[in-house]
mmCIF file of C-alpha atoms and ligand atoms in Angstrom:
data_model
loop_
_atom_site.group_PDB
_atom_site.id
_atom_site.type_symbol
_atom_site.label_atom_id
_atom_site.label_comp_id
_atom_site.label_asym_id
_atom_site.label_seq_id
_atom_site.Cartn_x
_atom_site.Cartn_y
_atom_site.Cartn_z
ATOM 1 C CA MET A 1 80.978 -26.065 -32.983
ATOM 2 C CA ASN A 2 83.006 -26.400 -36.138
ATOM 3 C CA ARG A 3 80.791 -25.699 -39.155
ATOM 4 C CA LYS A 4 81.207 -26.920 -42.703
ATOM 5 C CA VAL A 5 79.979 -23.670 -44.256
ATOM 6 C CA ILE A 6 79.339 -20.178 -42.967
ATOM 7 C CA ILE A 7 77.667 -17.749 -45.368
ATOM 8 C CA ILE A 8 78.079 -14.019 -44.760
ATOM 9 C CA GLY A 9 75.234 -12.061 -46.373
ATOM 10 C CA SER A 10 71.614 -12.805 -47.211
ATOM 11 C CA GLY A 11 70.747 -11.281 -50.580
ATOM 12 C CA PRO A 12 69.977 -13.462 -53.612
ATOM 13 C CA ALA A 13 73.604 -14.691 -53.670
ATOM 14 C CA GLY A 14 73.872 -15.631 -49.985
ATOM 15 C CA LEU A 15 70.461 -17.275 -49.771
ATOM 16 C CA THR A 16 70.959 -19.241 -52.993
ATOM 17 C CA ALA A 17 74.303 -20.446 -51.627
ATOM 18 C CA ALA A 18 72.387 -21.372 -48.446
ATOM 19 C CA LEU A 19 69.764 -23.312 -50.407
ATOM 20 C CA TYR A 20 72.340 -25.316 -52.368
ATOM 21 C CA THR A 21 74.663 -26.023 -49.417
ATOM 22 C CA ALA A 22 71.652 -26.986 -47.275
ATOM 23 C CA ARG A 23 70.490 -29.427 -49.950
ATOM 24 C CA ALA A 24 74.020 -30.835 -50.000
ATOM 25 C CA ASN A 25 73.571 -31.559 -46.263
ATOM 26 C CA LEU A 26 76.249 -29.061 -45.232
ATOM 27 C CA LYS A 27 73.965 -27.360 -42.655
ATOM 28 C CA PRO A 28 74.967 -23.805 -43.559
ATOM 29 C CA LEU A 29 74.917 -21.015 -41.028
ATOM 30 C CA VAL A 30 73.913 -17.683 -42.581
ATOM 31 C CA PHE A 31 74.774 -14.350 -40.969
ATOM 32 C CA GLU A 32 72.227 -12.085 -42.566
ATOM 33 C CA GLY A 33 73.924 -8.765 -41.817
ATOM 34 C CA SER A 34 72.306 -5.423 -41.097
ATOM 35 C CA GLN A 35 70.012 -5.557 -44.134
ATOM 36 C CA PRO A 36 68.538 -9.086 -44.201
ATOM 37 C CA GLY A 37 67.495 -9.944 -47.739
ATOM 38 C CA GLY A 38 69.925 -7.395 -49.181
ATOM 39 C CA GLN A 39 69.204 -4.650 -51.651
ATOM 40 C CA LEU A 40 65.988 -6.177 -52.997
ATOM 41 C CA THR A 41 64.324 -5.458 -49.680
ATOM 42 C CA ILE A 42 64.491 -1.748 -50.473
ATOM 43 C CA THR A 43 62.846 -2.100 -53.879
ATOM 44 C CA THR A 44 59.191 -2.559 -54.728
ATOM 45 C CA ASP A 45 58.269 -4.455 -57.900
ATOM 46 C CA VAL A 46 60.859 -6.858 -59.258
ATOM 47 C CA GLU A 47 59.817 -7.501 -62.834
ATOM 48 C CA ASN A 48 62.913 -9.198 -64.181
ATOM 49 C CA PHE A 49 63.329 -12.218 -61.929
ATOM 50 C CA PRO A 50 62.400 -15.254 -64.067
ATOM 51 C CA GLY A 51 59.457 -17.300 -62.849
ATOM 52 C CA PHE A 52 57.352 -14.333 -61.750
ATOM 53 C CA PRO A 53 55.517 -13.225 -64.902
ATOM 54 C CA ASP A 54 53.444 -10.672 -62.987
ATOM 55 C CA GLY A 55 56.424 -9.355 -60.996
ATOM 56 C CA ILE A 56 56.928 -9.737 -57.262
ATOM 57 C CA MET A 57 57.708 -7.319 -54.447
ATOM 58 C CA GLY A 58 61.421 -7.354 -53.502
ATOM 59 C CA PRO A 59 60.912 -8.105 -49.767
ATOM 60 C CA LYS A 60 58.444 -10.886 -50.615
ATOM 61 C CA LEU A 61 60.912 -12.444 -53.043
ATOM 62 C CA MET A 62 63.648 -12.449 -50.409
ATOM 63 C CA ASP A 63 61.292 -14.016 -47.833
ATOM 64 C CA LEU A 64 60.689 -16.809 -50.323
ATOM 65 C CA PHE A 65 64.449 -17.239 -50.859
ATOM 66 C CA ARG A 66 64.968 -17.533 -47.080
ATOM 67 C CA LYS A 67 62.045 -19.938 -46.550
ATOM 68 C CA GLN A 68 63.304 -22.189 -49.318
ATOM 69 C CA ALA A 69 66.820 -22.341 -47.814
ATOM 70 C CA GLU A 70 65.448 -22.917 -44.294
ATOM 71 C CA ARG A 71 63.235 -25.746 -45.546
ATOM 72 C CA PHE A 72 66.419 -27.728 -46.197
ATOM 73 C CA GLY A 73 68.067 -26.863 -42.884
ATOM 74 C CA ALA A 74 69.875 -23.551 -43.419
ATOM 75 C CA GLU A 75 70.100 -21.565 -40.173
ATOM 76 C CA CYS A 76 69.687 -17.850 -40.772
ATOM 77 C CA TYR A 77 70.621 -15.373 -38.043
ATOM 78 C CA PHE A 78 69.956 -11.641 -38.064
ATOM 79 C CA GLU A 79 73.565 -10.967 -37.000
ATOM 80 C CA HIS A 80 76.341 -8.776 -38.330
ATOM 81 C CA VAL A 81 79.835 -10.266 -38.658
ATOM 82 C CA THR A 82 82.374 -7.937 -37.069
ATOM 83 C CA ARG A 83 85.692 -9.756 -37.546
ATOM 84 C CA ILE A 84 87.183 -12.642 -39.511
ATOM 85 C CA ASP A 85 90.405 -14.636 -39.360
ATOM 86 C CA PHE A 86 91.291 -16.580 -42.496
ATOM 87 C CA SER A 87 94.956 -17.092 -41.489
ATOM 88 C CA LYS A 88 94.482 -20.761 -40.545
ATOM 89 C CA LYS A 89 91.840 -23.474 -40.689
ATOM 90 C CA PRO A 90 89.226 -23.765 -39.414
ATOM 91 C CA TYR A 91 88.450 -20.188 -40.390
ATOM 92 C CA ARG A 92 87.077 -17.983 -37.634
ATOM 93 C CA VAL A 93 84.215 -15.525 -37.753
ATOM 94 C CA TRP A 94 83.061 -13.262 -34.927
ATOM 95 C CA VAL A 95 79.743 -11.617 -34.203
ATOM 96 C CA ALA A 96 80.849 -9.117 -31.545
ATOM 97 C CA ASP A 97 82.527 -11.386 -28.925
ATOM 98 C CA LYS A 98 80.984 -14.634 -30.077
ATOM 99 C CA GLU A 99 83.303 -16.801 -32.168
ATOM 100 C CA TYR A 100 82.263 -19.301 -34.860
ATOM 101 C CA GLN A 101 84.506 -21.687 -36.782
ATOM 102 C CA SER A 102 84.050 -23.133 -40.223
ATOM 103 C CA GLU A 103 85.853 -25.258 -42.821
ATOM 104 C CA SER A 104 84.698 -22.948 -45.581
ATOM 105 C CA ILE A 105 83.272 -19.453 -45.902
ATOM 106 C CA ILE A 106 81.017 -18.014 -48.585
ATOM 107 C CA ILE A 107 81.073 -14.216 -48.813
ATOM 108 C CA ALA A 108 77.916 -12.614 -50.174
ATOM 109 C CA THR A 109 78.025 -9.224 -48.468
ATOM 110 C CA GLY A 110 76.798 -7.284 -51.514
ATOM 111 C CA ALA A 111 77.176 -3.586 -52.155
ATOM 112 C CA THR A 112 75.822 -0.336 -50.652
ATOM 113 C CA ALA A 113 74.518 2.857 -52.237
ATOM 114 C CA LYS A 114 77.135 5.596 -52.769
ATOM 115 C CA MET A 115 76.626 9.138 -51.492
ATOM 116 C CA LEU A 116 77.994 12.492 -52.676
ATOM 117 C CA GLY A 117 80.128 13.012 -49.559
ATOM 118 C CA LEU A 118 78.618 16.315 -48.426
ATOM 119 C CA GLU A 119 78.298 17.152 -44.734
ATOM 120 C CA SER A 120 74.768 18.457 -45.329
ATOM 121 C CA GLU A 121 73.832 15.191 -47.041
ATOM 122 C CA LYS A 122 74.891 13.239 -43.946
ATOM 123 C CA GLU A 123 73.062 15.584 -41.615
ATOM 124 C CA LEU A 124 69.846 15.485 -43.650
ATOM 125 C CA MET A 125 69.884 11.749 -44.379
ATOM 126 C CA GLY A 126 66.447 10.541 -43.366
ATOM 127 C CA PHE A 127 65.256 14.152 -43.165
ATOM 128 C CA GLY A 128 64.688 14.727 -46.871
ATOM 129 C CA VAL A 129 67.798 13.043 -48.235
ATOM 130 C CA SER A 130 67.469 9.379 -49.186
ATOM 131 C CA ALA A 131 69.151 6.655 -51.221
ATOM 132 C CA CYS A 132 65.991 4.633 -51.628
ATOM 133 C CA ALA A 133 62.985 5.997 -53.486
ATOM 134 C CA THR A 134 60.953 2.903 -52.828
ATOM 135 C CA CYS A 135 61.483 3.252 -49.073
ATOM 136 C CA ASP A 136 60.897 6.990 -48.784
ATOM 137 C CA GLY A 137 58.978 8.104 -51.890
ATOM 138 C CA PHE A 138 55.706 7.902 -50.005
ATOM 139 C CA PHE A 139 56.763 10.847 -47.823
ATOM 140 C CA PHE A 140 56.929 13.180 -50.825
ATOM 141 C CA LYS A 141 53.309 13.318 -51.935
ATOM 142 C CA GLU A 142 52.731 16.374 -54.148
ATOM 143 C CA LYS A 143 56.297 17.580 -53.436
ATOM 144 C CA LYS A 144 59.236 18.377 -55.691
ATOM 145 C CA VAL A 145 62.194 16.013 -55.488
ATOM 146 C CA LEU A 146 65.599 15.717 -57.143
ATOM 147 C CA VAL A 147 67.233 12.461 -58.233
ATOM 148 C CA VAL A 148 71.010 12.492 -58.641
ATOM 149 C CA GLY A 149 72.622 10.227 -61.253
ATOM 150 C CA GLY A 150 72.351 9.151 -64.868
ATOM 151 C CA GLY A 151 72.272 5.364 -64.697
ATOM 152 C CA ASP A 152 69.426 2.853 -64.653
ATOM 153 C CA SER A 153 68.907 3.396 -60.927
ATOM 154 C CA ALA A 154 68.370 7.130 -61.425
ATOM 155 C CA MET A 155 65.817 6.476 -64.206
ATOM 156 C CA GLU A 156 64.048 3.854 -62.123
ATOM 157 C CA GLU A 157 63.968 5.998 -58.987
ATOM 158 C CA ALA A 158 62.766 9.050 -60.936
ATOM 159 C CA ASN A 159 59.925 7.096 -62.528
ATOM 160 C CA TYR A 160 58.942 5.549 -59.241
ATOM 161 C CA LEU A 161 58.916 8.925 -57.498
ATOM 162 C CA THR A 162 56.400 10.341 -59.999
ATOM 163 C CA LYS A 163 53.811 8.116 -58.322
ATOM 164 C CA PHE A 164 53.975 10.510 -55.369
ATOM 165 C CA ALA A 165 55.837 13.693 -56.253
ATOM 166 C CA SER A 166 54.387 16.558 -58.270
ATOM 167 C CA GLU A 167 57.734 17.121 -60.017
ATOM 168 C CA VAL A 168 60.936 15.076 -60.327
ATOM 169 C CA VAL A 169 64.169 16.673 -61.527
ATOM 170 C CA ILE A 170 67.075 14.420 -62.494
ATOM 171 C CA VAL A 171 70.413 16.112 -61.755
ATOM 172 C CA HIS A 172 73.174 14.654 -63.921
ATOM 173 C CA ARG A 173 76.798 15.715 -64.107
ATOM 174 C CA ARG A 174 77.161 15.085 -67.869
ATOM 175 C CA ASP A 175 75.102 15.800 -70.984
ATOM 176 C CA GLU A 176 74.075 12.196 -71.601
ATOM 177 C CA PHE A 177 72.805 9.311 -69.524
ATOM 178 C CA ARG A 178 74.539 5.989 -69.171
ATOM 179 C CA ALA A 179 71.232 4.224 -68.466
ATOM 180 C CA SER A 180 69.757 1.714 -70.928
ATOM 181 C CA LYS A 181 67.606 3.073 -73.750
ATOM 182 C CA ILE A 182 64.367 1.562 -72.495
ATOM 183 C CA MET A 183 64.832 3.122 -69.048
ATOM 184 C CA ILE A 184 65.748 6.514 -70.539
ATOM 185 C CA ASP A 185 62.733 6.447 -72.868
ATOM 186 C CA ARG A 186 60.418 5.610 -69.997
ATOM 187 C CA ALA A 187 61.756 8.460 -67.848
ATOM 188 C CA MET A 188 61.878 11.012 -70.660
ATOM 189 C CA SER A 189 58.309 10.314 -71.724
ATOM 190 C CA ASN A 190 57.061 10.908 -68.193
ATOM 191 C CA PRO A 191 55.609 14.444 -68.104
ATOM 192 C CA LYS A 192 56.525 14.894 -64.424
ATOM 193 C CA ILE A 193 60.267 14.389 -65.066
ATOM 194 C CA ARG A 194 62.755 16.973 -66.311
ATOM 195 C CA VAL A 195 66.553 16.971 -66.379
ATOM 196 C CA LEU A 196 69.243 19.387 -65.219
ATOM 197 C CA TRP A 197 72.154 18.404 -67.479
ATOM 198 C CA ASN A 198 75.814 19.140 -66.668
ATOM 199 C CA SER A 199 74.900 19.838 -63.067
ATOM 200 C CA SER A 200 76.196 18.773 -59.709
ATOM 201 C CA ILE A 201 74.886 19.388 -56.203
ATOM 202 C CA GLN A 202 77.328 21.370 -54.086
ATOM 203 C CA GLU A 203 75.231 21.836 -50.984
ATOM 204 C CA ILE A 204 71.891 20.749 -49.597
ATOM 205 C CA PHE A 205 70.004 23.309 -47.507
ATOM 206 C CA GLY A 206 67.500 22.445 -44.818
ATOM 207 C CA SER A 207 67.229 21.233 -41.264
ATOM 208 C CA GLN A 208 66.336 18.082 -39.394
ATOM 209 C CA GLU A 209 63.246 19.877 -38.102
ATOM 210 C CA LYS A 210 61.924 21.150 -41.430
ATOM 211 C CA GLY A 211 63.552 18.836 -43.981
ATOM 212 C CA VAL A 212 65.199 19.824 -47.268
ATOM 213 C CA ARG A 213 64.504 23.324 -48.584
ATOM 214 C CA SER A 214 66.777 23.624 -51.636
ATOM 215 C CA VAL A 215 70.157 22.674 -53.118
ATOM 216 C CA MET A 216 73.016 24.669 -54.614
ATOM 217 C CA ILE A 217 73.633 23.505 -58.163
ATOM 218 C CA LYS A 218 76.965 24.109 -59.886
ATOM 219 C CA LYS A 219 77.102 23.657 -63.646
ATOM 220 C CA THR A 220 79.893 21.299 -64.687
ATOM 221 C CA ASP A 221 80.375 23.004 -68.073
ATOM 222 C CA SER A 222 80.545 26.581 -66.753
ATOM 223 C CA ASP A 223 80.992 28.563 -63.531
ATOM 224 C CA GLU A 224 77.275 29.113 -63.202
ATOM 225 C CA LYS A 225 75.695 28.345 -59.829
ATOM 226 C CA PHE A 226 72.073 28.581 -58.769
ATOM 227 C CA GLU A 227 69.774 27.530 -55.979
ATOM 228 C CA GLU A 228 67.090 24.977 -56.875
ATOM 229 C CA LYS A 229 64.130 24.679 -54.515
ATOM 230 C CA CYS A 230 63.081 21.138 -53.643
ATOM 231 C CA ASP A 231 61.650 19.062 -50.809
ATOM 232 C CA GLY A 232 63.784 15.961 -51.165
ATOM 233 C CA VAL A 233 66.994 14.626 -52.735
ATOM 234 C CA PHE A 234 67.395 10.997 -53.790
ATOM 235 C CA MET A 235 70.888 9.652 -54.470
ATOM 236 C CA ALA A 236 71.188 7.118 -57.296
ATOM 237 C CA ILE A 237 74.889 7.311 -58.108
ATOM 238 C CA GLY A 238 75.949 3.713 -57.889
ATOM 239 C CA HIS A 239 77.189 1.345 -55.232
ATOM 240 C CA LYS A 240 80.219 0.414 -53.147
ATOM 241 C CA PRO A 241 81.062 -3.230 -52.410
ATOM 242 C CA ASN A 242 80.834 -4.214 -48.743
ATOM 243 C CA THR A 243 84.370 -5.522 -48.334
ATOM 244 C CA GLU A 244 85.872 -3.549 -45.411
ATOM 245 C CA LEU A 245 85.923 -6.722 -43.333
ATOM 246 C CA PHE A 246 88.283 -8.375 -45.831
ATOM 247 C CA SER A 247 90.569 -5.445 -46.601
ATOM 248 C CA LYS A 248 93.757 -7.054 -45.317
ATOM 249 C CA THR A 249 92.970 -10.605 -46.370
ATOM 250 C CA LEU A 250 91.308 -10.991 -49.735
ATOM 251 C CA GLU A 251 92.360 -9.705 -53.144
ATOM 252 C CA MET A 252 90.256 -6.825 -54.407
ATOM 253 C CA ASP A 253 90.215 -4.607 -57.477
ATOM 254 C CA ASP A 254 90.743 -0.836 -57.314
ATOM 255 C CA SER A 255 87.076 -0.239 -56.494
ATOM 256 C CA GLY A 256 87.127 -2.761 -53.634
ATOM 257 C CA TYR A 257 85.269 -5.587 -55.394
ATOM 258 C CA LEU A 258 86.548 -9.044 -54.415
ATOM 259 C CA ILE A 259 88.493 -10.799 -57.154
ATOM 260 C CA THR A 260 87.428 -14.344 -57.974
ATOM 261 C CA LYS A 261 89.304 -16.797 -60.170
ATOM 262 C CA LYS A 262 88.050 -17.071 -63.737
ATOM 263 C CA ASP A 263 84.862 -19.117 -64.188
ATOM 264 C CA SER A 264 84.575 -19.807 -60.469
ATOM 265 C CA THR A 265 83.846 -18.135 -57.133
ATOM 266 C CA LEU A 266 87.250 -18.960 -55.626
ATOM 267 C CA THR A 267 89.088 -16.131 -53.870
ATOM 268 C CA ASN A 268 92.841 -16.049 -53.207
ATOM 269 C CA ILE A 269 92.308 -18.068 -50.004
ATOM 270 C CA GLU A 270 91.332 -21.712 -50.416
ATOM 271 C CA GLY A 271 87.972 -22.554 -48.938
ATOM 272 C CA VAL A 272 86.838 -18.927 -49.085
ATOM 273 C CA PHE A 273 84.379 -18.127 -51.887
ATOM 274 C CA ALA A 274 82.708 -14.915 -53.034
ATOM 275 C CA CYS A 275 79.432 -14.473 -54.896
ATOM 276 C CA GLY A 276 76.938 -11.773 -55.845
ATOM 277 C CA ASP A 277 77.483 -8.020 -56.039
ATOM 278 C CA VAL A 278 80.500 -8.094 -53.730
ATOM 279 C CA GLN A 279 82.473 -9.566 -56.657
ATOM 280 C CA ASP A 280 80.423 -8.345 -59.622
ATOM 281 C CA HIS A 281 80.499 -4.766 -60.828
ATOM 282 C CA VAL A 282 79.314 -5.665 -64.307
ATOM 283 C CA TYR A 283 75.957 -7.445 -64.172
ATOM 284 C CA ARG A 284 74.712 -6.698 -60.620
ATOM 285 C CA GLN A 285 71.338 -8.328 -61.095
ATOM 286 C CA ALA A 286 69.383 -10.459 -58.620
ATOM 287 C CA ILE A 287 69.417 -13.345 -61.060
ATOM 288 C CA THR A 288 73.170 -13.168 -61.708
ATOM 289 C CA ALA A 289 73.791 -12.879 -57.947
ATOM 290 C CA ALA A 290 71.626 -15.947 -57.363
ATOM 291 C CA GLY A 291 73.516 -17.775 -60.137
ATOM 292 C CA SER A 292 76.888 -17.010 -58.602
ATOM 293 C CA GLY A 293 75.521 -18.008 -55.164
ATOM 294 C CA CYS A 294 74.733 -21.398 -56.639
ATOM 295 C CA MET A 295 78.258 -21.558 -58.119
ATOM 296 C CA SER A 296 79.866 -20.766 -54.767
ATOM 297 C CA ALA A 297 77.820 -23.493 -53.044
ATOM 298 C CA ILE A 298 78.988 -26.036 -55.626
ATOM 299 C CA ASP A 299 82.577 -24.746 -55.327
ATOM 300 C CA ALA A 300 82.395 -25.065 -51.513
ATOM 301 C CA GLU A 301 80.883 -28.539 -51.710
ATOM 302 C CA ARG A 302 83.661 -29.741 -54.033
ATOM 303 C CA TYR A 303 86.300 -28.093 -51.882
ATOM 304 C CA LEU A 304 84.971 -29.809 -48.748
ATOM 305 C CA GLU A 305 84.837 -33.207 -50.502
ATOM 306 C CA ASN A 306 88.442 -32.859 -51.623
ATOM 307 C CA SER A 307 89.783 -31.498 -48.351
ATOM 308 C CA VAL A 308 88.604 -34.392 -46.118
ATOM 309 C CA GLU A 309 91.673 -35.710 -44.305
HETATM 310 P P1 NAP B 401 75.773 3.317 -62.460
HETATM 311 O O1 NAP B 401 75.332 2.650 -63.704
HETATM 312 O O2 NAP B 401 77.159 3.163 -61.976
HETATM 313 O O3 NAP B 401 75.452 4.865 -62.628
HETATM 314 C C1 NAP B 401 75.806 5.782 -61.634
HETATM 315 C C2 NAP B 401 75.432 7.170 -62.128
HETATM 316 O O4 NAP B 401 75.717 8.099 -61.100
HETATM 317 C C3 NAP B 401 76.202 7.590 -63.364
HETATM 318 O O5 NAP B 401 75.367 8.280 -64.246
HETATM 319 C C4 NAP B 401 77.283 8.488 -62.782
HETATM 320 O O6 NAP B 401 77.646 9.544 -63.655
HETATM 321 C C5 NAP B 401 76.612 9.090 -61.579
HETATM 322 N N1 NAP B 401 77.557 9.394 -60.507
HETATM 323 C C6 NAP B 401 78.471 8.575 -59.922
HETATM 324 N N2 NAP B 401 79.144 9.205 -58.941
HETATM 325 C C7 NAP B 401 78.655 10.463 -58.922
HETATM 326 C C8 NAP B 401 78.959 11.591 -58.135
HETATM 327 N N3 NAP B 401 79.873 11.560 -57.166
HETATM 328 N N4 NAP B 401 78.266 12.730 -58.383
HETATM 329 C C9 NAP B 401 77.319 12.774 -59.338
HETATM 330 N N5 NAP B 401 76.982 11.742 -60.117
HETATM 331 C C10 NAP B 401 77.651 10.583 -59.905
HETATM 332 O O7 NAP B 401 74.863 2.879 -61.197
HETATM 333 P P2 NAP B 401 73.339 2.427 -61.160
HETATM 334 O O8 NAP B 401 72.466 3.329 -61.928
HETATM 335 O O9 NAP B 401 73.070 2.241 -59.717
HETATM 336 O O10 NAP B 401 73.321 1.008 -61.878
HETATM 337 C C11 NAP B 401 74.201 -0.017 -61.439
HETATM 338 C C12 NAP B 401 73.940 -1.296 -62.247
HETATM 339 O O11 NAP B 401 72.633 -1.828 -61.934
HETATM 340 C C13 NAP B 401 73.950 -1.051 -63.749
HETATM 341 O O12 NAP B 401 74.535 -2.155 -64.370
HETATM 342 C C14 NAP B 401 72.484 -0.975 -64.095
HETATM 343 O O13 NAP B 401 72.217 -1.328 -65.427
HETATM 344 C C15 NAP B 401 71.860 -1.932 -63.103
HETATM 345 N N6 NAP B 401 70.471 -1.547 -62.815
HETATM 346 C C16 NAP B 401 69.479 -2.091 -63.600
HETATM 347 C C17 NAP B 401 68.166 -1.757 -63.359
HETATM 348 C C18 NAP B 401 67.099 -2.378 -64.203
HETATM 349 O O14 NAP B 401 67.406 -2.887 -65.270
HETATM 350 N N7 NAP B 401 65.862 -2.379 -63.776
HETATM 351 C C19 NAP B 401 67.821 -0.847 -62.367
HETATM 352 C C20 NAP B 401 68.858 -0.282 -61.607
HETATM 353 C C21 NAP B 401 70.172 -0.637 -61.852
HETATM 354 P P3 NAP B 401 78.470 9.268 -65.015
HETATM 355 O O15 NAP B 401 77.494 8.667 -65.956
HETATM 356 O O16 NAP B 401 78.934 10.617 -65.389
HETATM 357 O O17 NAP B 401 79.578 8.343 -64.626
#
């Protein structure tokens, strides 16, 4: 069946685009991807989404987003898009061997946590190495953990981990944080948190059987190296946009974020729109993602109105 709109991704951007296109009677089909609900499903309290004065749990918020879109007829499938063809209309989207066609496509595939790129990090992922404190913090009761990074995520993860861990050490490669003042103040006033400045992790020691044992720290301002004992390592060093699927088709910046035309969600291909973190490396908030999801729905609606033969 030829669809009017297919939405790829189901974070705040994708599901807001679904809500608006559903209310415009465009019967959107949403491919939710491998992490339905997006990054908010691996956080706990969301305190900065307007309308929830007491905060709301991330997964709960995303359930509400989905329910609201489905109420108006959006169809959401827990499927991962594996291939696209934007070379002619209708555009084609595949989930494994199954092909779907659509007049317009809204891309809301978000971004994924970055890792250091160490072999040991890969091997110990899920065995003491994590990129999500809110998912795995619970397993580190009365343990010592490291958090890598100096941005808001690192501060947030470090603070969160003090609910469980006996000691949290932030490992940062420079001598100052890039996080916002309020987040830094909160972390620095927490007695369980200390910082290893000008430090990078060169190796993580441990095994899948026994978990993480220690890391090798190399100072970035000298040749000094030392082993730091710990039970877990949490990565909080930023994110990578999920744009591999579009690498030969859509315009991207040097970091792989999709480029949209000024004041719109239009990509370089007509009828293909991008919203949320996949095209935003500046704001990256749930509320800004939702806002741009709404924009892309309106852009798609106008495009479809004007492209009727
Ligand atoms: P970020 O701001 O890009 O910070 C990434 C941090 O990781 C930086 O301190 C960076 O060091 C470090 N880093 C990057 N690559 C590294 C590597 N290979 N080895 C060691 N360290 C590395 O990312 P983020 O903290 O995830 O935040 C992303 C955006 O989300 C920001 O706009 C942030 O404000 C927002 N955010 C907001 C909240 C909140 O308000 N509640 C919470 C989380 C995130 P350098 O500083 O040396 O570059």
